Amino acid sequence: MRQTAAVTDLLSSPVPATGAAGEHRPDWSWLPPGQEPTEQSLQAARDRLDTVLADHGVTYGGADRRWRLDPAPVIVHAAEWATLDAGLVQRAELLDALLHDLYGPRRLLTDALLPPTVVLSHPGFERAVDGLALPGGRDLVLTATDVVRDGAGDWCVIADRTQAPSGAGYAMEDRRVVAQVLAGVYRQASIARLGPFFHALRLALQEAAPPGAAEPRAVLLTAGPASETAFDQAYLASMLGLPLVEGDDLLVREGRVWMRGLEGLEPVDVVLRRVDAGWCDPLELYSGSRLGTPGLVRAVRAGTVTVVNPLGSSVLESPAVLAHLPRLARAVLGADLTLDSAPTWWCGDELNLRHVLAHLDRLALLPTAAGPDSTTVLGWTLTAAGRAELAARIEARPWAWVGQEPVGRTGPDEPATGPQAAVLRTFAVAHDASYTVMAGGLARVSDQQIVSSALGAQARDVWVLASSSQPAGEPTGWDDEALAAEPGGGRGPATGISPRTAENLYWMGRYAERAENQARVLRAVIDRWDDYHGRGGSAGGRALDVLLHALVLRDDDEPPPPRLPTLRDLVLDRETPRSVARSVLRLNAAAQAARDQLSTDTFGPIA
């Protein structure tokens, strides 16, 4: 499956202060004099943080790839955040209006406010769901926006994420871990909480349910433990108290969606999807998908289930749409955007094409649609021959490219040893006739010009310092620490368990028992090895043979392997059949697949 790209590029830091090597220094001026963390204390926090993340099993891009997090937070003051919050709400409302129009009357196309090619040529425009709208008054329920500071220090948008935004779970885990390793500083700060956002998200899912659903049941659709953001998906499901399901856990019968439960079929009213739209239904979308549920589009069309975000919402992620947002805001909202976008030129327009080709050595070239063969190209990194080849590619398919100005201090005029680039991902959810913005987010810092978790970017927590008139706590009861530590935010685990999840929990127990038994037998072998090895005729030697036989072979009739494993292999080698390490590996895989039913504390003993 193609994952929605998490790549954002060419950005300066949300934190203006940098060290000699470009490393970000948080603004500790709000702390009492002498209370600022020292470099030694921050390094100690970094060392402890690595252990905590390993114990919690926080991963990205695979079970063996640990999440990278720096304990030094990004600090944003309340007044500055209020301006950013208002701009994010306005932007979410504009994108929602665009989505409603593009799958409805399409007046923006007929009135020539948005070129039809931008929309109709984009693979994310799903004709199978044309004309469908969500209940509750909002089509775009969840959105993420990647922002940076420009050269003047103002916030600037470089990308909108509307397909299946990722990172909210990581943001909460980052908050929990940083609050643990910087406990003294955290307790002194009046930091806006993340809990209200997740509370609003849960309410938004209920509001999105089809009319007539008395007690709406929602599930989170995942691509499975092989997804690069599997931790984020399972953690979010756990916090919201939603069953984490894969496509095969759902089926469509009699025009509605059902979840396979332990006691039979259970109705589903809302699907919070983390699978790209094209893979959600092999009958009406991509026929080769093994990740979706056949008939899902038919159920959506019948109005018996709501998919969040709607199928087809990824068309709004196109940088070609971003290039037209200033004009669309004036036409749709009657106002200018208060949060500017990075200067972007869509090459489908002749004047824009000429501008981009004339400035290839100073622009980043982005494809309008993400894909395995479409990557961002930094024009100033190419040779003259490379730029000529790129120009030919753009001229052959101009509608498929945009040129974007590098924002901030990174770009063609910056030395290779310049400051680190950083991106702040913010989140907003439709609630109470508008949008609720997470008071914080997920910051990523890199010394590369393209900032991406897949390319090794390091995450940071985002602390929004609450003003004296704005309490940091929230009356909802969604406390950050309880929400992060317990499934369902202390409300208990998901109310429904699929047979797949139950099977994974079963095998988790089986492999735990197997690993323990193997370790016990190995301990008995090691204790007797020096005394009885090579003394096959003695009672101890015969007992040693029986124990070794039990470790290596399943039964008496099984022939021995061509090379008998060493005791070290039987303990540590994951590739050796029936080794302790292999059983623990399988145990960990089963636990990862049932992660939404487990607390993060589970993963310390098996990491």
XYZ file of C-alpha atoms in Angstrom:
607
model
C 0.000 0.000 0.000
C 1.187 3.512 -0.714
C 1.236 5.468 2.495
C 0.266 9.124 2.436
C 3.544 11.019 2.163
C 4.739 12.582 5.399
C 7.435 14.578 3.623
C 7.658 18.328 4.027
C 10.582 20.289 2.855
C 12.824 23.334 2.797
C 11.885 24.777 6.130
C 13.367 26.855 8.878
C 12.845 26.307 12.563
C 9.742 27.087 14.623
C 12.271 28.024 17.305
C 14.341 31.064 16.379
C 17.292 30.427 18.684
C 19.929 27.984 17.436
C 23.287 26.856 18.681
C 26.589 26.982 16.891
C 25.831 23.816 14.942
C 22.263 24.807 14.169
C 20.769 22.897 17.090
C 17.535 24.393 18.418
C 17.521 25.919 21.885
C 14.118 26.196 23.562
C 13.094 29.543 25.006
C 13.282 29.031 28.779
C 12.779 32.731 29.619
C 9.397 32.005 31.205
C 11.043 29.924 33.951
C 12.252 31.504 37.206
C 15.924 32.569 37.054
C 18.261 29.663 37.647
C 15.596 27.037 36.903
C 16.480 26.579 33.231
C 17.573 23.037 32.308
C 21.314 22.769 31.773
C 22.862 20.983 28.818
C 23.932 18.232 31.220
C 20.367 17.733 32.475
C 19.038 17.699 28.907
C 21.607 15.073 27.933
C 20.603 12.964 30.926
C 16.983 13.335 29.818
C 17.945 12.201 26.297
C 19.651 9.110 27.660
C 16.654 8.234 29.811
C 14.214 9.030 27.024
C 15.704 6.388 24.718
C 15.081 3.758 27.387
C 11.516 4.930 27.999
C 10.657 4.892 24.282
C 12.052 1.372 23.979
C 10.054 0.255 27.021
C 6.881 1.742 25.517
C 7.521 0.094 22.161
C 7.226 3.367 20.224
C 8.157 2.678 16.607
C 7.992 4.222 13.164
C 8.363 2.322 9.899
C 8.651 -1.128 11.485
C 8.741 -2.932 14.820
C 12.546 -2.695 15.002
C 12.805 1.011 14.165
C 12.500 3.175 17.258
C 10.799 6.556 17.284
C 13.353 9.378 17.526
C 12.482 12.079 20.062
C 14.439 14.941 21.610
C 13.273 15.998 25.097
C 13.824 19.732 24.463
C 10.332 20.996 23.542
C 9.269 23.612 21.040
C 7.900 26.540 23.067
C 5.059 28.699 21.718
C 3.568 31.505 23.811
C -0.186 31.903 24.215
C -0.620 35.120 22.216
C 1.316 33.756 19.272
C -0.584 30.483 19.374
C -3.921 32.311 19.373
C -3.007 33.867 16.022
C -1.939 30.508 14.618
C -5.068 28.817 15.996
C -7.348 31.321 14.243
C -5.499 30.849 10.966
C -5.760 27.069 11.204
C -9.508 27.228 11.888
C -10.018 29.511 8.888
C -7.977 27.180 6.697
C -9.909 24.094 7.831
C -13.218 25.828 7.089
C -11.981 26.747 3.612
C -10.837 23.190 2.860
C -14.159 21.842 4.110
C -16.031 24.196 1.776
C -13.805 23.134 -1.133
C -14.409 19.448 -0.464
C -18.171 19.998 -0.300
C -18.126 21.859 -3.616
C -15.804 19.484 -5.492
C -18.041 16.497 -4.748
C -21.213 18.557 -5.152
C -22.105 21.462 -7.449
C -18.470 22.118 -8.527
C -19.118 25.835 -8.917
C -15.446 26.522 -8.289
C -14.677 24.680 -11.520
C -17.510 26.104 -13.610
C -16.710 29.640 -12.412
C -13.038 29.120 -13.348
C -11.831 29.793 -9.809
C -10.008 26.465 -9.824
C -8.771 24.860 -13.068
C -10.647 21.576 -13.676
C -7.360 19.842 -14.504
C -6.141 20.398 -10.940
C -9.016 18.292 -9.634
C -10.060 15.911 -12.399
C -6.525 14.735 -13.198
C -5.659 14.063 -9.571
C -5.746 10.347 -8.602
C -7.271 11.300 -5.251
C -10.477 12.550 -6.883
C -12.753 9.525 -6.415
C -15.626 9.598 -8.884
C -17.257 6.651 -7.125
C -18.288 8.903 -4.206
C -19.347 11.942 -6.233
C -22.387 13.674 -4.766
C -22.025 12.224 -1.273
C -21.879 14.425 1.826
C -21.332 13.600 5.482
C -23.992 14.056 8.161
C -23.350 16.757 10.735
C -22.665 19.701 8.465
C -18.934 19.106 7.935
C -17.397 16.952 5.208
C -13.795 17.355 6.354
C -13.730 16.066 9.920
C -10.005 15.847 10.578
C -7.183 17.849 9.042
C -3.480 18.348 9.667
C -1.444 21.332 8.537
C 2.339 21.506 8.306
C 3.640 24.965 9.216
C 7.049 26.606 9.566
C 8.413 30.084 10.122
C 9.346 32.114 7.080
C 12.305 34.467 6.866
C 10.360 37.201 8.696
C 9.511 34.867 11.577
C 5.838 34.492 10.615
C 4.010 31.182 10.406
C 3.662 29.785 6.904
C 1.861 26.674 5.585
C 3.748 24.253 3.355
C 1.259 21.361 3.169
C -2.263 20.290 4.100
C -2.970 16.678 5.098
C -6.568 15.653 4.481
C -6.372 12.017 3.376
C -5.820 10.223 6.692
C -3.720 12.596 8.825
C -1.111 10.846 10.941
C 0.806 11.962 14.003
C -1.793 12.801 16.668
C -0.982 9.618 18.581
C 2.728 10.352 18.390
C 2.060 13.871 19.704
C 0.332 12.488 22.798
C 3.043 9.886 23.402
C 5.714 12.576 23.030
C 3.887 14.665 25.647
C 3.694 11.758 28.046
C 7.352 10.797 27.697
C 8.773 14.333 27.807
C 6.647 15.130 30.873
C 8.239 12.085 32.493
C 11.894 12.830 31.704
C 11.567 16.613 32.283
C 9.196 16.300 35.220
C 10.596 19.258 37.154
C 10.265 21.704 34.276
C 6.904 20.288 33.214
C 5.408 20.798 36.677
C 6.504 24.453 36.705
C 4.930 25.198 33.328
C 1.333 26.158 32.640
C 1.053 24.128 29.442
C -2.124 23.834 27.398
C -3.352 20.245 27.396
C -3.849 17.978 24.401
C -6.811 16.136 25.922
C -9.569 18.486 24.677
C -8.593 17.745 21.079
C -9.078 14.002 21.518
C -12.322 14.612 23.392
C -13.521 16.732 20.461
C -12.428 14.028 18.011
C -14.476 11.414 19.821
C -17.518 13.708 19.804
C -16.938 14.473 16.117
C -17.077 10.773 15.269
C -20.401 10.487 17.086
C -21.742 13.558 15.279
C -20.683 12.082 11.927
C -22.785 8.944 12.404
C -25.695 8.366 10.012
C -29.087 9.698 11.147
C -30.918 7.254 13.370
C -27.840 5.737 15.021
C -28.878 5.920 18.679
C -25.536 4.734 20.085
C -23.053 5.129 17.240
C -20.309 2.542 17.045
C -17.029 3.672 15.492
C -13.954 1.684 14.508
C -10.466 2.664 13.351
C -9.512 1.015 10.050
C -5.793 0.255 9.843
C -3.524 -1.241 7.219
C -2.144 -3.517 9.943
C 1.073 -3.819 11.949
C 3.167 -3.511 8.763
C 2.052 0.116 8.311
C 4.835 2.630 8.962
C 2.591 4.480 11.443
C 1.127 1.363 13.078
C 2.007 2.638 16.557
C 0.266 5.950 15.917
C -2.878 4.186 14.706
C -3.060 1.702 17.573
C -2.303 4.381 20.161
C -5.041 6.634 18.794
C -7.546 3.761 18.799
C -6.596 2.987 22.389
C -7.037 6.602 23.532
C -10.428 6.910 21.834
C -11.612 3.482 22.964
C -12.189 2.312 19.374
C -11.722 -1.219 18.050
C -8.685 -1.350 15.752
C -9.777 -3.294 12.691
C -8.319 -4.376 9.373
C -10.289 -4.696 6.158
C -11.002 -8.399 6.689
C -12.492 -7.675 10.123
C -15.374 -5.851 8.413
C -17.950 -7.042 5.930
C -20.873 -5.479 4.131
C -24.172 -7.307 4.393
C -27.660 -6.073 3.524
C -26.301 -2.654 2.653
C -24.473 -1.879 5.896
C -21.084 -2.482 7.491
C -20.575 -5.062 10.211
C -17.595 -5.988 12.367
C -16.829 -9.610 12.996
C -17.012 -9.943 16.773
C -16.461 -12.821 19.170
C -20.205 -13.243 19.613
C -21.253 -12.577 16.035
C -21.626 -9.568 13.792
C -21.700 -6.096 15.350
C -22.991 -3.041 13.430
C -20.575 -0.241 12.510
C -21.764 3.339 12.006
C -18.492 5.267 11.585
C -15.143 4.195 10.132
C -12.171 6.378 11.058
C -9.835 5.297 8.294
C -6.054 5.229 8.256
C -5.999 3.467 4.893
C -5.662 5.538 1.741
C -9.028 5.932 0.016
C -8.142 4.028 -3.143
C -7.391 0.903 -1.113
C -10.601 0.900 0.962
C -12.871 -1.025 -1.436
C -11.523 -3.473 -4.050
C -14.932 -3.619 -5.754
C -15.228 0.049 -6.713
C -11.759 1.515 -6.170
C -8.391 -0.261 -6.579
C -9.241 -3.861 -7.435
C -5.892 -5.227 -6.249
C -6.319 -4.018 -2.679
C -6.141 -6.532 0.155
C -6.516 -3.806 2.785
C -10.099 -2.704 2.274
C -13.610 -4.064 2.658
C -15.564 -5.070 -0.459
C -18.797 -3.093 -0.692
C -17.732 -0.230 1.588
C -18.464 2.410 -1.062
C -21.913 0.911 -1.624
C -22.655 1.202 2.109
C -21.427 4.814 2.119
C -23.645 5.556 -0.856
C -26.602 3.969 0.951
C -26.026 6.264 3.936
C -25.653 3.435 6.462
C -22.034 4.193 7.365
C -19.818 7.271 7.463
C -16.140 7.161 6.540
C -13.887 9.781 8.175
C -12.198 11.469 6.411
C -14.445 10.977 3.380
C -13.187 8.862 0.521
C -11.727 11.272 -2.023
C -10.548 13.912 0.443
C -6.904 13.500 -0.591
C -7.481 15.700 -3.648
C -7.120 18.647 -1.244
C -3.542 17.580 -0.455
C -2.402 18.500 -3.953
C 0.117 21.365 -3.895
C -1.713 22.622 -6.988
C -4.729 23.278 -4.747
C -2.446 24.998 -2.235
C -1.257 27.320 -5.008
C -4.854 28.503 -5.614
C -5.970 28.844 -1.974
C -5.469 32.632 -1.651
C -7.892 33.319 -4.514
C -10.296 30.613 -3.329
C -10.371 32.092 0.182
C -11.458 35.464 -1.146
C -14.171 33.843 -3.285
C -15.476 31.331 -0.735
C -14.903 33.045 2.613
C -14.874 36.646 1.453
C -11.575 37.231 3.252
C -7.860 36.801 2.760
C -6.073 33.911 4.412
C -4.628 34.974 7.747
C -2.109 32.130 7.519
C -0.102 32.398 4.313
C 1.068 29.470 2.216
C 4.558 29.077 0.835
C 4.726 30.789 -2.591
C 3.729 28.067 -5.057
C 3.267 28.075 -8.840
C 1.194 25.442 -10.662
C 2.873 24.621 -13.962
C -0.446 23.917 -15.690
C -0.717 27.684 -16.147
C 1.482 28.983 -18.995
C 2.756 32.044 -17.114
C 3.529 29.969 -14.046
C 5.288 27.375 -16.188
C 7.586 29.989 -17.673
C 8.350 31.372 -14.209
C 9.202 27.928 -12.841
C 11.402 26.972 -15.789
C 13.254 30.276 -15.512
C 13.952 29.700 -11.811
C 14.589 25.953 -11.641
C 17.857 26.578 -9.828
C 16.053 28.348 -6.968
C 12.841 26.332 -6.522
C 11.704 23.010 -5.160
C 9.703 21.003 -7.698
C 6.839 18.986 -6.251
C 4.582 16.495 -8.044
C 0.901 17.315 -7.642
C 0.145 13.738 -6.578
C 2.178 11.490 -4.304
C 3.355 8.158 -5.630
C 6.274 5.726 -5.629
C 7.903 7.434 -8.625
C 7.093 11.031 -7.688
C 9.462 12.757 -5.313
C 10.351 16.325 -4.466
C 13.293 17.639 -6.496
C 15.478 20.445 -5.153
C 16.385 22.412 -8.242
C 19.546 24.001 -6.835
C 21.051 20.562 -6.108
C 20.999 19.576 -9.804
C 23.660 20.052 -12.417
C 22.888 21.988 -15.595
C 22.221 18.692 -17.362
C 19.972 17.557 -14.524
C 17.945 20.762 -14.678
C 17.565 20.377 -18.446
C 16.249 16.842 -17.970
C 13.868 18.034 -15.247
C 12.620 20.876 -17.455
C 11.817 18.361 -20.193
C 9.849 16.225 -17.721
C 7.882 19.248 -16.550
C 7.114 20.450 -20.084
C 5.866 16.977 -21.021
C 3.309 16.964 -18.158
C 3.082 20.527 -16.808
C -0.191 19.957 -14.944
C 1.557 17.343 -12.781
C 4.130 19.752 -11.275
C 4.352 22.799 -9.064
C 7.311 24.957 -8.157
C 7.593 26.066 -4.548
C 9.827 28.703 -3.053
C 12.056 27.444 -0.249
C 10.695 28.960 2.932
C 12.977 30.541 5.508
C 16.732 30.224 5.663
C 17.222 26.865 3.923
C 17.557 26.846 0.181
C 20.012 27.559 -2.610
C 21.803 30.355 -0.735
C 22.344 28.375 2.461
C 25.587 26.518 3.259
C 25.392 22.765 3.755
C 26.129 23.269 7.454
C 23.257 25.719 7.994
C 20.622 25.493 10.740
C 18.432 22.471 11.129
C 15.096 22.552 9.337
C 11.912 21.969 11.318
C 8.234 21.401 10.649
C 5.323 21.763 13.057
C 2.360 19.540 12.258
C -0.883 20.875 13.713
C -4.259 19.127 13.932
C -7.862 20.343 13.787
C -11.149 18.468 14.169
C -14.679 19.569 13.266
C -16.666 20.262 16.424
C -19.344 22.689 17.648
C -20.043 24.225 14.222
C -16.362 25.019 13.695
C -12.988 23.375 14.328
C -11.049 22.579 17.493
C -7.277 22.854 17.093
C -4.917 20.698 19.154
C -3.091 23.061 21.526
C 0.284 21.723 20.496
C 1.286 19.290 17.816
C 4.131 17.245 16.441
C 7.396 19.013 15.641
C 10.041 17.310 13.524
C 13.612 18.541 13.236
C 16.245 17.464 10.728
C 19.591 18.606 9.389
C 18.331 17.573 5.954
C 16.501 19.970 3.642
C 13.622 17.519 3.381
C 12.111 16.912 6.806
C 10.534 13.477 7.085
C 10.238 10.851 9.796
C 10.990 8.275 7.102
C 14.326 10.021 6.480
C 15.320 10.111 10.138
C 13.838 13.399 11.355
C 13.707 13.758 15.128
C 10.442 14.590 16.881
C 9.865 17.198 19.592
C 6.934 17.930 21.845
C 5.197 21.295 21.387
C 4.394 23.263 24.541
C 1.838 26.031 24.219
C 2.239 28.165 27.325
C -1.232 29.027 28.576
C -1.930 32.631 29.533
C -2.927 33.569 33.060
C -6.547 33.901 31.923
C -6.494 30.544 30.150
C -6.150 27.575 32.506
C -4.041 24.703 31.277
C -6.430 22.049 32.518
C -9.750 21.125 30.981
C -13.144 20.422 32.541
C -13.774 17.417 30.301
C -11.857 14.967 32.485
C -9.621 14.055 29.558
C -6.386 14.461 31.506
C -3.284 14.103 29.323
C -1.500 11.613 31.546
C -4.530 9.356 32.093
C -5.487 9.576 28.437
C -2.024 8.492 27.300
C -1.438 5.818 29.912
C -4.672 3.817 29.788
C -6.739 2.429 26.922
C -9.719 4.665 26.254
C -8.226 7.437 28.391
C -9.144 5.535 31.531
C -12.571 4.646 30.128
C -11.603 1.031 29.475
C -10.543 -0.691 26.257
C -12.560 -0.813 23.077
C -16.001 -2.313 23.503
C -15.603 -4.784 20.643
C -12.825 -7.231 19.824
C -12.476 -8.822 16.421
C -11.546 -12.501 16.080
C -8.216 -11.374 14.586
C -7.413 -9.368 17.724
C -8.508 -12.224 19.969
C -6.292 -14.604 18.009
C -3.318 -12.277 18.405
C -3.935 -12.060 22.157
C -4.116 -15.864 22.257
C -0.803 -16.235 20.423
C 0.729 -13.557 22.588
C 0.000 -15.771 25.582
C 1.188 -18.919 23.799
C 4.512 -17.382 22.777
C 5.024 -15.913 26.252
C 4.487 -19.365 27.752
C 6.730 -20.962 25.120
C 9.551 -18.471 25.730
C 9.356 -19.039 29.478
C 9.440 -22.844 29.107
C 12.352 -22.663 26.669
C 14.248 -20.401 29.059
C 13.629 -22.814 31.950
C 14.886 -25.796 29.962
C 17.926 -23.853 28.773
C 18.684 -22.860 32.347
C 18.592 -26.529 33.342
C 20.900 -27.438 30.417
C 23.401 -24.683 31.213
C 23.471 -25.638 34.909
C 24.371 -29.253 33.998
C 26.574 -28.648 30.941
C 29.989 -28.525 32.603
C 29.286 -31.588 34.757
C 27.682 -33.924 32.225
C 28.636 -32.832 28.692
C 30.445 -35.737 27.002
C 29.322 -38.283 29.623
C 26.514 -39.832 27.660
C 26.499 -43.065 29.684
C 25.768 -41.396 32.991
C 22.303 -40.535 34.245
C 23.140 -36.832 34.088
C 24.431 -37.192 30.521
C 21.269 -38.983 29.439
C 19.162 -36.269 31.083
C 21.186 -33.645 29.240
C 20.509 -35.410 25.940
C 16.777 -35.456 26.662
C 16.759 -31.744 27.456
C 18.711 -30.863 24.311
C 16.419 -33.081 22.251
C 13.404 -31.229 23.658
C 14.930 -27.892 22.698
C 15.860 -28.783 19.124
C 13.258 -31.313 17.919
C 9.470 -31.313 18.031
C 9.117 -35.114 18.405
C 11.134 -38.319 18.324
C 10.437 -38.981 14.635
C 11.751 -35.617 13.431
C 15.261 -35.856 11.914
C 17.864 -33.574 13.486
C 18.757 -30.408 11.578
C 21.939 -30.486 9.441
C 23.650 -28.175 11.937
C 22.748 -28.391 15.583
C 22.373 -24.932 17.111
C 24.675 -23.843 19.887
C 23.359 -22.888 23.291
C 24.039 -19.266 22.386
C 21.882 -19.647 19.257
C 19.077 -21.165 21.297
C 19.082 -18.113 23.548
C 19.861 -15.157 21.278
C 19.436 -16.031 17.586
C 16.065 -14.959 16.168
C 16.585 -17.134 13.073
C 17.093 -20.366 15.016
C 13.857 -22.393 15.232
C 12.559 -22.808 18.783
C 15.048 -20.338 20.259
C 14.031 -18.043 23.099
C 14.769 -15.008 20.931
C 12.501 -16.301 18.157
C 9.636 -16.899 20.582
C 10.049 -13.399 22.027
C 10.080 -11.998 18.474
C 6.779 -13.743 17.718
C 5.403 -12.605 21.079
C 6.278 -9.010 20.233
C 4.679 -9.302 16.779
C 1.443 -10.633 18.294
C 1.462 -7.839 20.877
C 1.999 -5.197 18.179
C -0.966 -6.577 16.238
C -3.185 -6.283 19.341
C -1.692 -3.021 20.527
C -4.993 -1.188 20.955
C -5.912 -3.654 23.727
C -2.662 -3.191 25.657
C -1.099 -0.386 27.665
C 2.333 0.933 26.722
C 3.728 -0.589 29.935
C 3.200 -4.020 28.393
C 6.051 -3.545 25.951
C 8.878 -2.905 28.426
C 9.380 -6.579 29.414
C 9.187 -7.829 25.809
C 11.054 -5.025 24.002
